[in-house]
mmCIF file of C-alpha atoms in Angstrom:
data_model
loop_
_atom_site.group_PDB
_atom_site.id
_atom_site.type_symbol
_atom_site.label_atom_id
_atom_site.label_comp_id
_atom_site.label_asym_id
_atom_site.label_seq_id
_atom_site.Cartn_x
_atom_site.Cartn_y
_atom_site.Cartn_z
ATOM 1 C CA MET A 1 23.198 -98.722 3.647
ATOM 2 C CA ASN A 2 22.172 -95.170 2.808
ATOM 3 C CA LYS A 3 18.424 -94.783 2.093
ATOM 4 C CA SER A 4 19.121 -93.016 -1.225
ATOM 5 C CA PHE A 5 21.388 -95.792 -2.517
ATOM 6 C CA SER A 6 18.822 -98.407 -1.523
ATOM 7 C CA MET A 7 16.070 -96.505 -3.355
ATOM 8 C CA ILE A 8 18.251 -96.175 -6.479
ATOM 9 C CA ARG A 9 19.011 -99.906 -6.476
ATOM 10 C CA ASN A 10 15.301 -100.692 -6.185
ATOM 11 C CA ALA A 11 14.443 -98.284 -9.009
ATOM 12 C CA ARG A 12 17.086 -99.830 -11.260
ATOM 13 C CA LYS A 13 15.517 -103.247 -10.730
ATOM 14 C CA THR A 14 12.148 -102.016 -12.015
ATOM 15 C CA VAL A 15 13.242 -101.091 -15.526
ATOM 16 C CA VAL A 16 14.100 -104.203 -17.493
ATOM 17 C CA GLU A 17 13.591 -103.333 -21.115
ATOM 18 C CA SER A 18 15.684 -103.541 -24.250
ATOM 19 C CA LYS A 19 14.884 -102.328 -27.723
ATOM 20 C CA THR A 20 16.102 -103.679 -31.012
ATOM 21 C CA GLY A 21 15.211 -102.077 -34.315
ATOM 22 C CA GLY A 22 12.320 -100.194 -32.742
ATOM 23 C CA GLU A 23 10.603 -103.373 -31.515
ATOM 24 C CA LYS A 24 10.444 -104.255 -27.856
ATOM 25 C CA VAL A 25 11.954 -107.634 -27.046
ATOM 26 C CA GLY A 26 12.280 -109.389 -23.734
ATOM 27 C CA THR A 27 10.192 -106.711 -22.123
ATOM 28 C CA THR A 28 9.077 -107.090 -18.550
ATOM 29 C CA LYS A 29 6.156 -104.770 -17.912
ATOM 30 C CA THR A 30 7.126 -102.421 -15.127
ATOM 31 C CA LYS A 31 4.698 -101.286 -12.493
ATOM 32 C CA ILE A 32 5.784 -97.702 -12.231
ATOM 33 C CA GLU A 33 3.887 -94.493 -12.625
ATOM 34 C CA VAL A 34 5.762 -91.306 -13.387
ATOM 35 C CA VAL A 35 4.633 -88.239 -11.466
ATOM 36 C CA ILE A 36 5.944 -84.793 -12.408
ATOM 37 C CA LEU A 37 5.677 -82.085 -9.743
ATOM 38 C CA GLY A 38 6.126 -78.572 -11.088
ATOM 39 C CA ILE A 39 4.544 -75.702 -12.921
ATOM 40 C CA ASP A 40 6.131 -75.931 -16.376
ATOM 41 C CA GLU A 41 3.942 -77.057 -19.215
ATOM 42 C CA GLY A 42 4.124 -76.496 -22.931
ATOM 43 C CA ASP A 43 6.412 -77.059 -25.877
ATOM 44 C CA GLY A 44 9.997 -78.058 -25.192
ATOM 45 C CA THR A 45 9.703 -78.283 -21.411
ATOM 46 C CA VAL A 46 11.096 -81.187 -19.410
ATOM 47 C CA ASN A 47 7.494 -81.925 -18.482
ATOM 48 C CA GLU A 48 6.565 -82.379 -22.143
ATOM 49 C CA ILE A 49 9.661 -84.497 -22.822
ATOM 50 C CA LEU A 50 8.980 -86.808 -19.863
ATOM 51 C CA GLN A 51 5.350 -87.192 -20.908
ATOM 52 C CA GLY A 52 6.446 -88.092 -24.447
ATOM 53 C CA VAL A 53 8.927 -90.713 -23.251
ATOM 54 C CA CYS A 54 6.320 -92.211 -20.926
ATOM 55 C CA LYS A 55 3.815 -92.373 -23.773
ATOM 56 C CA ASP A 56 6.372 -94.127 -26.008
ATOM 57 C CA LEU A 57 7.103 -96.670 -23.252
ATOM 58 C CA ASP A 58 3.435 -97.075 -22.298
ATOM 59 C CA ILE A 59 4.060 -95.831 -18.755
ATOM 60 C CA LYS A 60 1.354 -93.902 -16.944
ATOM 61 C CA CYS A 61 2.444 -90.294 -16.405
ATOM 62 C CA THR A 62 0.701 -87.656 -14.308
ATOM 63 C CA SER A 63 1.796 -84.034 -14.452
ATOM 64 C CA ILE A 64 0.852 -82.228 -11.242
ATOM 65 C CA ASN A 65 0.684 -78.443 -11.298
ATOM 66 C CA ILE A 66 1.615 -77.569 -7.717
ATOM 67 C CA GLN A 67 -0.047 -74.162 -8.026
ATOM 68 C CA GLU A 68 -3.410 -75.892 -8.409
ATOM 69 C CA ALA A 69 -3.173 -79.328 -6.768
ATOM 70 C CA TRP A 70 -3.867 -80.518 -3.257
ATOM 71 C CA ILE A 71 -3.809 -83.888 -1.556
ATOM 72 C CA SER A 72 -7.405 -84.850 -0.871
ATOM 73 C CA ASP A 73 -6.791 -88.281 0.613
ATOM 74 C CA GLN A 74 -3.799 -90.096 1.966
ATOM 75 C CA ASP A 75 -4.504 -93.705 2.762
ATOM 76 C CA ILE A 76 -1.192 -95.125 3.897
ATOM 77 C CA GLU A 77 -2.807 -98.468 4.784
ATOM 78 C CA LYS A 78 -3.904 -98.862 1.161
ATOM 79 C CA GLY A 79 -0.656 -97.315 -0.096
ATOM 80 C CA THR A 80 -2.340 -94.531 -2.050
ATOM 81 C CA LEU A 81 -2.397 -90.763 -2.379
ATOM 82 C CA THR A 82 -5.265 -88.963 -4.062
ATOM 83 C CA VAL A 83 -4.334 -85.674 -5.700
ATOM 84 C CA SER A 84 -7.192 -83.298 -6.468
ATOM 85 C CA ASN A 85 -7.222 -80.496 -9.030
ATOM 86 C CA TYR A 86 -3.799 -81.654 -10.261
ATOM 87 C CA ASP A 87 -4.451 -80.111 -13.675
ATOM 88 C CA GLY A 88 -6.473 -77.064 -12.603
ATOM 89 C CA LYS A 89 -9.650 -78.695 -13.945
ATOM 90 C CA ASP A 90 -10.942 -80.329 -10.740
ATOM 91 C CA SER A 91 -9.585 -83.724 -11.858
ATOM 92 C CA LYS A 92 -8.575 -86.350 -9.293
ATOM 93 C CA GLU A 93 -5.800 -88.893 -9.590
ATOM 94 C CA GLN A 94 -5.178 -91.767 -7.207
ATOM 95 C CA LEU A 95 -1.500 -92.704 -7.091
ATOM 96 C CA LYS A 96 -0.052 -95.942 -5.762
ATOM 97 C CA ILE A 97 2.787 -94.933 -3.461
ATOM 98 C CA SER A 98 4.831 -98.072 -4.186
ATOM 99 C CA GLU A 99 4.664 -97.471 -7.948
ATOM 100 C CA ALA A 100 5.164 -93.688 -8.026
ATOM 101 C CA VAL A 101 8.440 -92.321 -9.392
ATOM 102 C CA VAL A 102 8.289 -88.592 -8.671
ATOM 103 C CA PHE A 103 10.279 -86.048 -10.684
ATOM 104 C CA VAL A 104 10.466 -82.770 -8.772
ATOM 105 C CA ARG A 105 10.983 -79.767 -11.044
ATOM 106 C CA ARG A 106 12.309 -76.412 -9.824
ATOM 107 C CA GLY A 107 8.871 -74.811 -9.955
ATOM 108 C CA ALA A 108 7.697 -77.200 -7.247
ATOM 109 C CA ILE A 109 9.976 -75.670 -4.614
ATOM 110 C CA MET A 110 9.401 -71.982 -5.314
ATOM 111 C CA ASP A 111 6.908 -71.489 -2.487
ATOM 112 C CA MET A 112 5.931 -73.133 0.785
ATOM 113 C CA THR A 113 2.872 -74.819 -0.735
ATOM 114 C CA GLY A 114 4.969 -76.574 -3.363
ATOM 115 C CA GLN A 115 7.571 -77.541 -0.783
ATOM 116 C CA ALA A 116 4.853 -78.978 1.463
ATOM 117 C CA LEU A 117 3.378 -80.994 -1.411
ATOM 118 C CA THR A 118 6.837 -82.296 -2.360
ATOM 119 C CA SER A 119 7.523 -83.197 1.266
ATOM 120 C CA LEU A 120 4.219 -85.056 1.479
ATOM 121 C CA PHE A 121 5.079 -87.272 -1.510
ATOM 122 C CA GLU A 122 8.492 -87.920 0.022
ATOM 123 C CA SER A 123 7.239 -88.719 3.529
ATOM 124 C CA ALA A 124 4.509 -90.983 2.119
ATOM 125 C CA GLY A 125 7.276 -93.166 0.678
ATOM 126 C CA CYS A 126 7.226 -92.356 -3.037
ATOM 127 C CA PHE A 127 10.491 -92.820 -4.947
ATOM 128 C CA MET A 128 11.829 -89.284 -5.400
ATOM 129 C CA VAL A 129 14.148 -88.570 -8.333
ATOM 130 C CA ASN A 130 14.930 -85.195 -6.741
ATOM 131 C CA ASP A 131 14.052 -84.935 -3.067
ATOM 132 C CA LEU A 132 13.187 -81.658 -1.374
ATOM 133 C CA GLU A 133 16.505 -81.302 0.447
ATOM 134 C CA SER A 134 18.595 -81.749 -2.711
ATOM 135 C CA MET A 135 16.357 -79.383 -4.698
ATOM 136 C CA LEU A 136 16.647 -76.662 -2.052
ATOM 137 C CA LEU A 137 20.411 -77.164 -1.863
ATOM 138 C CA CYS A 138 20.820 -76.913 -5.633
ATOM 139 C CA ASP A 139 18.643 -73.811 -5.719
ATOM 140 C CA ASN A 140 21.016 -72.064 -3.281
ATOM 141 C CA LYS A 141 24.304 -71.506 -5.130
ATOM 142 C CA MET A 142 26.341 -70.615 -2.058
ATOM 143 C CA ALA A 143 25.064 -73.589 -0.059
ATOM 144 C CA THR A 144 25.912 -75.808 -3.034
ATOM 145 C CA ALA A 145 29.464 -74.417 -3.183
ATOM 146 C CA ILE A 146 29.888 -74.977 0.570
ATOM 147 C CA GLN A 147 28.626 -78.581 0.346
ATOM 148 C CA LEU A 148 30.882 -79.373 -2.613
ATOM 149 C CA SER A 149 33.855 -77.905 -0.758
ATOM 150 C CA ARG A 150 32.946 -79.807 2.421
ATOM 151 C CA TYR A 151 33.189 -83.086 0.504
ATOM 152 C CA ASN A 152 36.450 -82.085 -1.221
ATOM 153 C CA VAL A 153 34.903 -81.668 -4.653
ATOM 154 C CA SER A 154 37.237 -79.403 -6.570
ATOM 155 C CA ILE A 155 35.494 -76.212 -7.662
ATOM 156 C CA PRO A 156 36.824 -72.837 -8.781
ATOM 157 C CA LYS A 157 36.974 -70.054 -6.198
ATOM 158 C CA THR A 158 33.420 -68.876 -5.717
ATOM 159 C CA SER A 159 31.706 -65.681 -4.670
ATOM 160 C CA ILE A 160 28.025 -64.856 -4.537
ATOM 161 C CA VAL A 161 26.925 -61.267 -5.110
ATOM 162 C CA ASN A 162 23.551 -59.575 -4.920
ATOM 163 C CA ASN A 163 23.992 -57.185 -7.849
ATOM 164 C CA SER A 164 26.051 -56.792 -11.007
ATOM 165 C CA LYS A 165 27.984 -53.805 -9.591
ATOM 166 C CA SER A 166 29.686 -56.117 -7.081
ATOM 167 C CA ILE A 167 31.086 -58.552 -9.653
ATOM 168 C CA VAL A 168 34.472 -56.863 -10.184
ATOM 169 C CA ASP A 169 35.076 -56.434 -6.438
ATOM 170 C CA ALA A 170 34.023 -60.017 -5.740
ATOM 171 C CA HIS A 171 36.383 -61.334 -8.415
ATOM 172 C CA LYS A 172 39.269 -59.346 -6.907
ATOM 173 C CA HIS A 173 38.354 -60.615 -3.426
ATOM 174 C CA ILE A 174 38.676 -64.267 -4.458
ATOM 175 C CA GLY A 175 42.068 -63.766 -6.096
ATOM 176 C CA GLY A 176 41.344 -61.993 -9.363
ATOM 177 C CA LYS A 177 42.276 -65.027 -11.477
ATOM 178 C CA PHE A 178 40.340 -67.485 -13.550
ATOM 179 C CA PRO A 179 38.740 -69.964 -13.269
ATOM 180 C CA ALA A 180 36.362 -68.320 -10.844
ATOM 181 C CA ILE A 181 32.637 -68.373 -10.236
ATOM 182 C CA VAL A 182 30.904 -65.102 -9.431
ATOM 183 C CA LYS A 183 27.197 -65.749 -9.242
ATOM 184 C CA THR A 184 24.403 -63.273 -8.692
ATOM 185 C CA LEU A 185 21.567 -64.316 -6.413
#
């Protein structure tokens, strides 16, 4: 069985909660800890939304700013990672690898440091909602189009251009009809 499918099945088993009329009934307390890797903070961000949902569900949530954080201790035998300066205020957070559900935001893959930190969480064995490979693939529009085509996913004719002056020529090159995707890098 594919590692990703196995991880998804295991994650689905951890959340066993139903709500009725705002009251929790038949709740089994889950042992998960949400970790958000990225740089976005503030009003209306996915980071803020995830933190709010975690607060409502009484789930521990740690937002890690990859521009500030570093792994200060990795104790695989104990199943923990210690992240230092995760909030830019010299704070430390010890995460249990088996309980960590890591959401990787786009900001986490924008430089090599963020990619290395993401890779470390992944290789340590944390459950990754978005792994490094899928994030890098989705960030590269042409690679995404090639992968979708490779697996026979129907997509409009696609061209990637490096400036807006090339759009008309690119559209003509792929047939000049719609639907078409002409995406600038």
